[in-house]
Amino acid sequence: MKLLIKNIKKLVQVEETPRTWVAGADMDKLPVIDDAYLLIDQGKILDFGPMVNCPNVDAGVIDATDRFVFPSFCDSHTHLVYSGSREIEYVDKIRGLSYEEIAKRGGGILNSAKRIAKVTEEQLYEESLPRIQEIIAFGTGAVEIKSGYGMDPENELKMLRVIKRLKETTPLIIKSTFLGAHTIPMEYRGRQEVFVDLVINTMLPQVAAEDLADYVDVFCDKGFFTVEDTDRILCAAMKYGLRAKLHANELDYSGGVQVGVKYNALSVDHLEYVGKKEIEALKNSETMPTVLPGAAFFLNMVCSPVREMINAGLPVALASDFNPGSSPSGNMKFILSLGCINYKMTPSEVINATTINSAYAMGVEDIAGSIARGKIANVFITKKIPTIEYFPYAYTSHLIEKVILNGKVVETSL
Ligand code: NIG
Ligand code: FE
């Protein structure tokens, strides 16, 4: 049965010919159709246009008078498979400890690693599923999920198998990233090259043999993995056909951006420390600069120079970084608001950054990220709101009325 959404006040992010990404001054342009219809068939977008051209078809009908229809958000960077929570460190941070100080004391990522080691695959799946349900209600239609709290082959595989199961059992488009090199386990401190060997020689082959990952990631930053470590891991991963999505330049000018571009990374993420050299490296590359406003907000970090990147003609994507340590939220609408408030991005820019550009940053731009014929029908219908700008402006209001994934209305609750 077809589904027809009619009388849409504005159909947002429409594309006659899908683009790979939106860059520079184009990021401030958002194609919309006023008083529109959207026709869905067999889980895909069949057609759309102004109401005057609305076809007379046999279909289930949703009347979207006074409501906007957006393509679902693509959240291209998360760590949402984890066990327990880390509000104790949140209090440590309030009392003045930095993220790096907490990590040095064995907290941070290692704290989550201890929890992962204690739970079964089944328990980890059960803990992660409500987070998927929550982000669906927040309007996300595609999500990338990383491993990285395993620290050893057994637990990294456990995380990746949970991600695989989430792919198979939920209506979201999910991409999986192997982040074996997230932090250096205590027993490898002072000889981290041995841990890198373990990632390359033991973990990677097992991950590849079970076909558990779409991408590979390394936390290439001060106090974590070096450019040389990263180079070795990316070189090894290339042999298994795994493209990189890197954590880079969150804590310093780490060289992460450059090594990412060298390996044609799909994205380099965080980017608080980006200067002229990093911008030059990103120009003419196929690597999407991805900013994570939730982590910078939660950790009170400096903001990535988004405006400089856009002025240099680059595209920018935004993602949530949903994780228990630096960004315990997968609410992409809040990411839009943070992009506007803290990075001075316009509403059009943040919408482009969380749809078309973040779809590219997770390799799903051919099936998601815009309203285009043939793409998967992952969209949401807003509540009655006056303008598109109202959506990021009303920064804590839940403004999504209906979520449609694969062409079907999904029951949600928050
Ligand atoms: O993207 N920066 C590195 N990794 C994560 C944090 C993970 C954690 O603290 O649990 C991030 O912010
Ligand atoms: Fe992250």
Tab-separated table of C-alpha atoms and ligand atoms in Angstrom:
chain	number	residue	atom	x	y	z
A	1	MET	CA	0.000	0.000	0.000
A	2	LYS	CA	1.329	3.422	-0.955
A	3	LEU	CA	1.485	6.253	1.600
A	4	LEU	CA	0.628	9.827	0.593
A	5	ILE	CA	1.529	12.752	2.846
A	6	LYS	CA	-0.377	15.778	1.627
A	7	ASN	CA	-0.831	19.480	2.384
A	8	ILE	CA	2.730	19.670	3.755
A	9	LYS	CA	3.460	23.283	4.715
A	10	LYS	CA	7.064	22.885	3.532
A	11	LEU	CA	8.798	19.766	2.267
A	12	VAL	CA	12.397	20.270	3.368
A	13	GLN	CA	15.636	19.256	1.617
A	14	VAL	CA	14.200	18.143	-1.713
A	15	GLU	CA	16.498	17.115	-4.536
A	16	GLU	CA	15.607	16.456	-8.172
A	17	THR	CA	19.166	15.215	-8.664
A	18	PRO	CA	20.811	14.026	-5.444
A	19	ARG	CA	24.068	15.750	-4.566
A	20	THR	CA	27.057	14.082	-2.938
A	21	TRP	CA	27.412	16.845	-0.370
A	22	VAL	CA	26.793	20.558	0.083
A	23	ALA	CA	29.835	22.803	0.578
A	24	GLY	CA	30.822	26.416	1.246
A	25	ALA	CA	28.210	29.093	0.517
A	26	ASP	CA	25.789	26.412	-0.743
A	27	MET	CA	25.430	25.169	2.823
A	28	ASP	CA	23.202	28.174	3.489
A	29	LYS	CA	20.772	27.100	0.763
A	30	LEU	CA	17.992	24.714	1.610
A	31	PRO	CA	15.722	23.523	-1.195
A	32	VAL	CA	12.072	23.329	-0.079
A	33	ILE	CA	8.669	22.975	-1.723
A	34	ASP	CA	5.770	24.937	-0.237
A	35	ASP	CA	2.340	23.300	0.046
A	36	ALA	CA	3.685	19.937	-1.033
A	37	TYR	CA	2.913	16.229	-1.213
A	38	LEU	CA	5.186	13.236	-0.718
A	39	LEU	CA	4.310	9.827	-2.141
A	40	ILE	CA	5.919	6.708	-0.700
A	41	ASP	CA	5.820	3.211	-2.161
A	42	GLN	CA	7.430	-0.005	-0.938
A	43	GLY	CA	9.524	1.807	1.641
A	44	LYS	CA	10.996	4.271	-0.853
A	45	ILE	CA	10.267	7.811	-1.974
A	46	LEU	CA	8.281	7.495	-5.197
A	47	ASP	CA	7.409	11.106	-5.937
A	48	PHE	CA	6.946	14.574	-4.502
A	49	GLY	CA	5.947	18.036	-5.675
A	50	PRO	CA	3.528	20.910	-5.111
A	51	MET	CA	-0.058	20.004	-4.106
A	52	VAL	CA	-1.394	21.275	-7.453
A	53	ASN	CA	0.316	18.242	-9.007
A	54	CYS	CA	-0.708	15.768	-6.297
A	55	PRO	CA	-1.692	12.504	-7.994
A	56	ASN	CA	-4.985	10.779	-7.335
A	57	VAL	CA	-3.732	7.401	-6.155
A	58	ASP	CA	-4.923	4.542	-4.033
A	59	ALA	CA	-2.893	5.160	-0.887
A	60	GLY	CA	-3.037	5.612	2.863
A	61	VAL	CA	-3.201	9.360	3.470
A	62	ILE	CA	-1.656	11.567	6.153
A	63	ASP	CA	-2.765	15.192	6.195
A	64	ALA	CA	0.234	17.360	7.192
A	65	THR	CA	-1.523	20.747	7.180
A	66	ASP	CA	0.616	23.335	9.085
A	67	ARG	CA	3.391	20.747	9.470
A	68	PHE	CA	6.832	20.359	7.922
A	69	VAL	CA	8.349	17.177	6.546
A	70	PHE	CA	12.097	16.668	6.930
A	71	PRO	CA	14.324	13.814	5.794
A	72	SER	CA	15.363	11.896	8.918
A	73	PHE	CA	18.664	12.929	10.447
A	74	CYS	CA	21.782	10.921	9.680
A	75	ASP	CA	23.898	10.681	12.822
A	76	SER	CA	27.303	9.755	11.432
A	77	HIS	CA	29.253	9.380	14.697
A	78	THR	CA	28.040	7.584	17.828
A	79	HIS	CA	29.195	5.129	20.467
A	80	LEU	CA	25.691	4.180	21.559
A	81	VAL	CA	26.473	0.547	22.352
A	82	TYR	CA	27.750	0.769	25.927
A	83	SER	CA	26.944	-0.528	29.374
A	84	GLY	CA	26.071	1.550	32.428
A	85	SER	CA	26.679	5.271	32.650
A	86	ARG	CA	29.377	7.667	33.832
A	87	GLU	CA	27.653	10.401	35.818
A	88	ILE	CA	30.331	10.093	38.522
A	89	GLU	CA	32.892	11.470	36.055
A	90	TYR	CA	30.392	14.167	35.170
A	91	VAL	CA	30.606	15.261	38.799
A	92	ASP	CA	34.434	14.970	38.708
A	93	LYS	CA	34.371	17.329	35.738
A	94	ILE	CA	32.111	19.762	37.572
A	95	ARG	CA	34.669	19.722	40.395
A	96	GLY	CA	37.403	20.689	37.930
A	97	LEU	CA	39.066	17.578	36.493
A	98	SER	CA	39.717	17.606	32.746
A	99	TYR	CA	38.790	14.815	30.308
A	100	GLU	CA	42.482	13.936	29.956
A	101	GLU	CA	43.024	13.869	33.756
A	102	ILE	CA	40.069	11.526	34.189
A	103	ALA	CA	41.435	9.288	31.431
A	104	LYS	CA	44.916	9.214	33.004
A	105	ARG	CA	43.426	7.963	36.291
A	106	GLY	CA	41.888	4.992	34.508
A	107	GLY	CA	38.462	6.602	34.189
A	108	GLY	CA	36.864	7.645	30.959
A	109	ILE	CA	36.915	5.107	28.174
A	110	LEU	CA	38.531	2.489	30.451
A	111	ASN	CA	35.653	2.857	32.876
A	112	SER	CA	33.204	1.868	30.115
A	113	ALA	CA	35.577	-0.935	29.089
A	114	LYS	CA	35.328	-2.487	32.584
A	115	ARG	CA	31.543	-2.506	32.245
A	116	ILE	CA	31.579	-4.047	28.770
A	117	ALA	CA	33.784	-6.882	30.000
A	118	LYS	CA	31.188	-7.765	32.651
A	119	VAL	CA	28.081	-8.028	30.477
A	120	THR	CA	26.996	-10.668	28.003
A	121	GLU	CA	26.262	-9.905	24.381
A	122	GLU	CA	22.558	-10.316	25.138
A	123	GLN	CA	22.685	-7.842	28.057
A	124	LEU	CA	24.594	-5.324	25.964
A	125	TYR	CA	21.986	-5.605	23.217
A	126	GLU	CA	19.161	-5.114	25.725
A	127	GLU	CA	20.878	-2.034	27.172
A	128	SER	CA	21.523	-0.507	23.767
A	129	LEU	CA	18.086	-1.080	22.234
A	130	PRO	CA	16.295	1.670	24.230
A	131	ARG	CA	18.911	4.142	22.994
A	132	ILE	CA	18.019	3.189	19.424
A	133	GLN	CA	14.331	3.653	20.239
A	134	GLU	CA	15.077	7.032	21.793
A	135	ILE	CA	17.012	8.350	18.781
A	136	ILE	CA	14.259	7.125	16.450
A	137	ALA	CA	11.826	9.291	18.420
A	138	PHE	CA	14.309	12.192	18.094
A	139	GLY	CA	14.112	11.933	14.288
A	140	THR	CA	17.227	9.936	13.424
A	141	GLY	CA	16.869	7.583	10.469
A	142	ALA	CA	20.476	6.466	9.990
A	143	VAL	CA	23.204	6.029	12.562
A	144	GLU	CA	26.844	5.002	12.651
A	145	ILE	CA	27.864	3.067	15.767
A	146	LYS	CA	31.433	2.389	16.878
A	147	SER	CA	33.018	-0.314	18.960
A	148	GLY	CA	35.903	0.914	21.130
A	149	TYR	CA	35.037	-0.048	24.695
A	150	GLY	CA	36.249	-3.618	24.234
A	151	MET	CA	40.028	-3.203	24.609
A	152	ASP	CA	40.602	-6.859	23.715
A	153	PRO	CA	39.509	-9.098	20.822
A	154	GLU	CA	36.722	-10.847	22.738
A	155	ASN	CA	35.029	-7.670	23.943
A	156	GLU	CA	35.515	-5.708	20.731
A	157	LEU	CA	33.835	-8.553	18.836
A	158	LYS	CA	31.070	-8.587	21.455
A	159	MET	CA	30.331	-4.915	20.753
A	160	LEU	CA	30.452	-5.366	16.996
A	161	ARG	CA	28.113	-8.367	17.126
A	162	VAL	CA	25.642	-6.266	19.109
A	163	ILE	CA	25.817	-3.558	16.433
A	164	LYS	CA	25.221	-6.234	13.783
A	165	ARG	CA	22.165	-7.447	15.691
A	166	LEU	CA	20.832	-3.893	15.969
A	167	LYS	CA	21.228	-3.639	12.181
A	168	GLU	CA	19.167	-6.770	11.734
A	169	THR	CA	16.431	-6.048	14.273
A	170	THR	CA	15.698	-2.321	14.108
A	171	PRO	CA	14.295	-0.158	11.290
A	172	LEU	CA	17.281	2.221	11.271
A	173	ILE	CA	19.979	2.304	8.616
A	174	ILE	CA	23.069	1.368	10.653
A	175	LYS	CA	26.768	1.467	9.775
A	176	SER	CA	29.335	-0.171	12.011
A	177	THR	CA	32.848	1.082	12.774
A	178	PHE	CA	35.696	-0.879	14.358
A	179	LEU	CA	37.416	1.433	16.876
A	180	GLY	CA	39.965	-0.986	18.342
A	181	ALA	CA	42.359	1.908	19.005
A	182	HIS	CA	40.194	4.097	21.240
A	183	THR	CA	42.465	4.305	24.269
A	184	ILE	CA	45.551	2.522	25.551
A	185	PRO	CA	44.718	-0.140	28.154
A	186	MET	CA	46.669	0.315	31.436
A	187	GLU	CA	48.801	-2.788	30.889
A	188	TYR	CA	50.041	-1.390	27.559
A	189	ARG	CA	50.931	2.099	28.795
A	190	GLY	CA	54.530	2.879	27.861
A	191	ARG	CA	54.495	0.281	25.095
A	192	GLN	CA	51.458	1.223	23.085
A	193	GLU	CA	52.980	-0.048	19.850
A	194	VAL	CA	52.410	-3.548	21.251
A	195	PHE	CA	48.714	-2.747	21.674
A	196	VAL	CA	48.636	-1.384	18.119
A	197	ASP	CA	50.132	-4.725	17.012
A	198	LEU	CA	47.261	-6.498	18.780
A	199	VAL	CA	44.727	-4.299	16.988
A	200	ILE	CA	46.368	-4.949	13.621
A	201	ASN	CA	47.354	-8.588	13.892
A	202	THR	CA	44.597	-10.075	16.033
A	203	MET	CA	41.530	-7.852	16.166
A	204	LEU	CA	41.366	-6.600	12.563
A	205	PRO	CA	41.569	-10.060	10.934
A	206	GLN	CA	38.806	-11.379	13.216
A	207	VAL	CA	36.579	-8.359	12.593
A	208	ALA	CA	37.093	-8.762	8.848
A	209	ALA	CA	36.569	-12.542	8.921
A	210	GLU	CA	33.137	-12.088	10.529
A	211	ASP	CA	32.402	-9.076	8.316
A	212	LEU	CA	31.522	-7.047	11.394
A	213	ALA	CA	32.628	-3.554	10.344
A	214	ASP	CA	31.954	-1.112	7.538
A	215	TYR	CA	34.672	1.325	8.653
A	216	VAL	CA	37.720	1.667	10.890
A	217	ASP	CA	38.439	4.431	13.409
A	218	VAL	CA	41.420	5.509	15.556
A	219	PHE	CA	41.472	8.161	18.291
A	220	CYS	CA	44.439	10.075	16.865
A	221	ASP	CA	45.117	12.730	19.464
A	222	LYS	CA	47.397	14.012	22.192
A	223	GLY	CA	47.701	11.391	24.943
A	224	PHE	CA	46.011	8.724	22.813
A	225	PHE	CA	47.218	7.282	19.472
A	226	THR	CA	49.987	8.930	17.430
A	227	VAL	CA	50.028	9.674	13.726
A	228	GLU	CA	52.385	6.730	13.298
A	229	ASP	CA	50.033	4.358	15.173
A	230	THR	CA	47.151	5.663	13.080
A	231	ASP	CA	49.093	5.276	9.852
A	232	ARG	CA	49.873	1.652	10.652
A	233	ILE	CA	46.258	0.809	11.543
A	234	LEU	CA	44.761	2.546	8.499
A	235	CYS	CA	47.287	0.887	6.205
A	236	ALA	CA	46.388	-2.532	7.615
A	237	ALA	CA	42.645	-1.811	7.465
A	238	MET	CA	42.903	-0.781	3.827
A	239	LYS	CA	43.897	-4.346	2.966
A	240	TYR	CA	40.518	-5.463	4.334
A	241	GLY	CA	38.711	-2.744	2.393
A	242	LEU	CA	37.872	-0.759	5.520
A	243	ARG	CA	37.798	2.996	4.972
A	244	ALA	CA	38.628	5.323	7.870
A	245	LYS	CA	36.421	7.577	9.946
A	246	LEU	CA	38.843	9.147	12.406
A	247	HIS	CA	38.652	10.832	15.794
A	248	ALA	CA	41.042	13.708	15.135
A	249	ASN	CA	42.190	17.041	16.528
A	250	GLU	CA	39.887	17.112	19.549
A	251	LEU	CA	42.617	17.824	22.071
A	252	ASP	CA	45.402	19.303	19.938
A	253	TYR	CA	46.759	19.798	16.419
A	254	SER	CA	47.395	16.061	16.326
A	255	GLY	CA	48.114	15.451	12.646
A	256	GLY	CA	44.957	13.344	12.600
A	257	VAL	CA	43.346	15.383	9.844
A	258	GLN	CA	46.379	15.004	7.568
A	259	VAL	CA	46.768	11.259	8.123
A	260	GLY	CA	43.028	10.852	7.545
A	261	VAL	CA	43.194	12.699	4.231
A	262	LYS	CA	46.291	10.686	3.270
A	263	TYR	CA	44.209	7.499	3.571
A	264	ASN	CA	41.158	9.065	1.897
A	265	ALA	CA	39.147	8.813	5.125
A	266	LEU	CA	35.407	9.146	4.707
A	267	SER	CA	35.394	11.620	7.587
A	268	VAL	CA	37.596	13.209	10.235
A	269	ASP	CA	35.633	14.011	13.361
A	270	HIS	CA	35.746	16.423	16.346
A	271	LEU	CA	38.143	19.035	14.819
A	272	GLU	CA	38.374	21.493	17.706
A	273	TYR	CA	41.986	22.153	16.660
A	274	VAL	CA	41.868	23.030	12.977
A	275	GLY	CA	44.033	25.723	11.406
A	276	LYS	CA	45.169	26.705	7.930
A	277	LYS	CA	47.180	23.515	7.387
A	278	GLU	CA	44.252	21.264	8.247
A	279	ILE	CA	41.897	23.287	6.042
A	280	GLU	CA	44.372	23.085	3.152
A	281	ALA	CA	44.636	19.310	3.625
A	282	LEU	CA	40.852	18.949	3.523
A	283	LYS	CA	40.415	21.015	0.350
A	284	ASN	CA	40.165	18.835	-2.771
A	285	SER	CA	39.857	15.737	-0.584
A	286	GLU	CA	36.940	13.311	-0.344
A	287	THR	CA	36.991	13.532	3.462
A	288	MET	CA	34.021	15.092	5.273
A	289	PRO	CA	34.992	17.400	8.162
A	290	THR	CA	32.597	16.399	10.936
A	291	VAL	CA	32.005	18.466	14.044
A	292	LEU	CA	30.496	17.065	17.261
A	293	PRO	CA	28.898	20.016	19.067
A	294	GLY	CA	27.495	17.840	21.876
A	295	ALA	CA	30.959	16.732	23.053
A	296	ALA	CA	32.373	20.268	22.895
A	297	PHE	CA	29.342	21.515	24.849
A	298	PHE	CA	29.438	18.775	27.477
A	299	LEU	CA	33.216	19.070	28.017
A	300	ASN	CA	33.310	22.870	27.735
A	301	MET	CA	35.842	22.699	24.930
A	302	VAL	CA	36.770	25.345	22.392
A	303	CYS	CA	34.515	25.298	19.353
A	304	SER	CA	35.739	23.939	16.043
A	305	PRO	CA	36.273	26.791	13.525
A	306	VAL	CA	33.264	25.843	11.424
A	307	ARG	CA	32.895	29.266	9.810
A	308	GLU	CA	36.517	29.226	8.607
A	309	MET	CA	35.969	25.787	7.073
A	310	ILE	CA	32.764	26.857	5.316
A	311	ASN	CA	34.367	30.117	4.136
A	312	ALA	CA	37.204	28.030	2.672
A	313	GLY	CA	34.603	26.230	0.565
A	314	LEU	CA	34.534	23.016	2.596
A	315	PRO	CA	31.459	20.972	3.478
A	316	VAL	CA	30.782	20.363	7.184
A	317	ALA	CA	28.738	17.595	8.815
A	318	LEU	CA	27.416	17.560	12.381
A	319	ALA	CA	26.844	14.428	14.481
A	320	SER	CA	25.903	13.676	18.084
A	321	ASP	CA	28.877	11.564	19.306
A	322	PHE	CA	26.300	9.861	21.592
A	323	ASN	CA	28.486	8.147	24.241
A	324	PRO	CA	28.559	7.788	28.034
A	325	GLY	CA	31.609	9.993	28.624
A	326	SER	CA	31.642	13.096	26.489
A	327	SER	CA	28.160	13.340	25.009
A	328	PRO	CA	25.413	11.341	26.720
A	329	SER	CA	22.718	12.378	24.254
A	330	GLY	CA	21.677	11.326	20.779
A	331	ASN	CA	19.233	14.182	20.307
A	332	MET	CA	20.054	15.522	16.845
A	333	LYS	CA	17.612	18.414	17.185
A	334	PHE	CA	19.713	19.679	20.085
A	335	ILE	CA	22.803	19.294	17.867
A	336	LEU	CA	21.085	21.595	15.353
A	337	SER	CA	20.494	24.165	18.102
A	338	LEU	CA	24.096	23.913	19.342
A	339	GLY	CA	25.325	24.369	15.762
A	340	CYS	CA	23.297	27.581	15.511
A	341	ILE	CA	24.049	28.935	18.972
A	342	ASN	CA	27.701	27.978	19.544
A	343	TYR	CA	29.031	27.801	15.987
A	344	LYS	CA	26.915	30.581	14.467
A	345	MET	CA	25.689	28.281	11.736
A	346	THR	CA	22.407	29.245	10.100
A	347	PRO	CA	19.375	26.929	10.343
A	348	SER	CA	19.884	25.992	6.676
A	349	GLU	CA	23.545	25.161	7.336
A	350	VAL	CA	22.800	22.916	10.313
A	351	ILE	CA	20.074	21.091	8.408
A	352	ASN	CA	22.445	20.450	5.490
A	353	ALA	CA	25.121	19.357	7.981
A	354	THR	CA	22.844	16.767	9.627
A	355	THR	CA	21.186	15.373	6.502
A	356	ILE	CA	23.035	15.376	3.148
A	357	ASN	CA	26.530	15.931	4.572
A	358	SER	CA	26.243	13.521	7.478
A	359	ALA	CA	24.738	10.925	5.110
A	360	TYR	CA	27.942	11.216	3.068
A	361	ALA	CA	30.049	11.004	6.254
A	362	MET	CA	28.602	7.546	6.936
A	363	GLY	CA	28.433	6.375	3.325
A	364	VAL	CA	24.640	6.343	2.910
A	365	GLU	CA	24.175	9.389	0.677
A	366	ASP	CA	22.703	7.234	-2.099
A	367	ILE	CA	19.838	6.018	0.127
A	368	ALA	CA	19.339	8.704	2.815
A	369	GLY	CA	19.875	12.363	3.720
A	370	SER	CA	17.343	14.075	1.447
A	371	ILE	CA	13.926	13.840	-0.136
A	372	ALA	CA	14.858	12.331	-3.490
A	373	ARG	CA	13.118	9.745	-5.666
A	374	GLY	CA	14.352	6.236	-4.959
A	375	LYS	CA	15.847	7.017	-1.542
A	376	ILE	CA	14.612	5.096	1.493
A	377	ALA	CA	11.478	6.766	2.901
A	378	ASN	CA	12.922	7.812	6.264
A	379	VAL	CA	11.270	11.119	7.129
A	380	PHE	CA	9.559	12.845	10.022
A	381	ILE	CA	6.561	15.123	10.260
A	382	THR	CA	6.806	18.024	12.695
A	383	LYS	CA	4.144	19.276	15.054
A	384	LYS	CA	2.385	22.488	13.986
A	385	ILE	CA	5.229	25.022	13.890
A	386	PRO	CA	5.451	28.426	12.216
A	387	THR	CA	8.778	28.213	10.347
A	388	ILE	CA	11.763	25.957	9.650
A	389	GLU	CA	13.875	28.242	11.841
A	390	TYR	CA	11.554	27.562	14.782
A	391	PHE	CA	12.787	23.968	14.835
A	392	PRO	CA	16.363	24.677	16.109
A	393	TYR	CA	15.211	27.841	17.912
A	394	ALA	CA	12.861	26.054	20.332
A	395	TYR	CA	15.839	24.137	21.598
A	396	THR	CA	14.285	21.879	24.194
A	397	SER	CA	10.808	21.403	22.744
A	398	HIS	CA	10.068	18.045	21.193
A	399	LEU	CA	8.613	19.087	17.859
A	400	ILE	CA	8.381	15.768	16.044
A	401	GLU	CA	4.866	14.391	15.686
A	402	LYS	CA	5.314	11.358	13.439
A	403	VAL	CA	8.313	9.299	12.458
A	404	ILE	CA	8.239	7.315	9.211
A	405	LEU	CA	10.954	4.733	8.581
A	406	ASN	CA	11.055	2.529	5.493
A	407	GLY	CA	7.746	4.099	4.523
A	408	LYS	CA	5.951	2.985	7.692
A	409	VAL	CA	4.792	5.068	10.649
A	410	VAL	CA	6.800	4.006	13.705
A	411	GLU	CA	5.288	4.113	17.191
A	412	THR	CA	7.544	6.262	19.376
A	413	SER	CA	7.512	7.433	22.961
A	414	LEU	CA	9.857	9.704	24.845
B	1	NIG	O1	34.213	10.792	20.731
B	1	NIG	N1	37.155	11.259	21.978
B	1	NIG	C1	37.128	10.055	22.081
B	1	NIG	N2	36.115	9.224	22.253
B	1	NIG	C2	34.793	9.571	22.597
B	1	NIG	C3	34.587	9.602	24.055
B	1	NIG	C4	34.321	8.287	24.559
B	1	NIG	C5	34.136	8.248	26.037
B	1	NIG	O2	34.553	9.150	26.794
B	1	NIG	O3	33.547	7.245	26.439
B	1	NIG	C6	34.369	10.844	21.928
B	1	NIG	O4	34.184	11.877	22.553
B	2	FE	FE	33.462	9.794	19.347
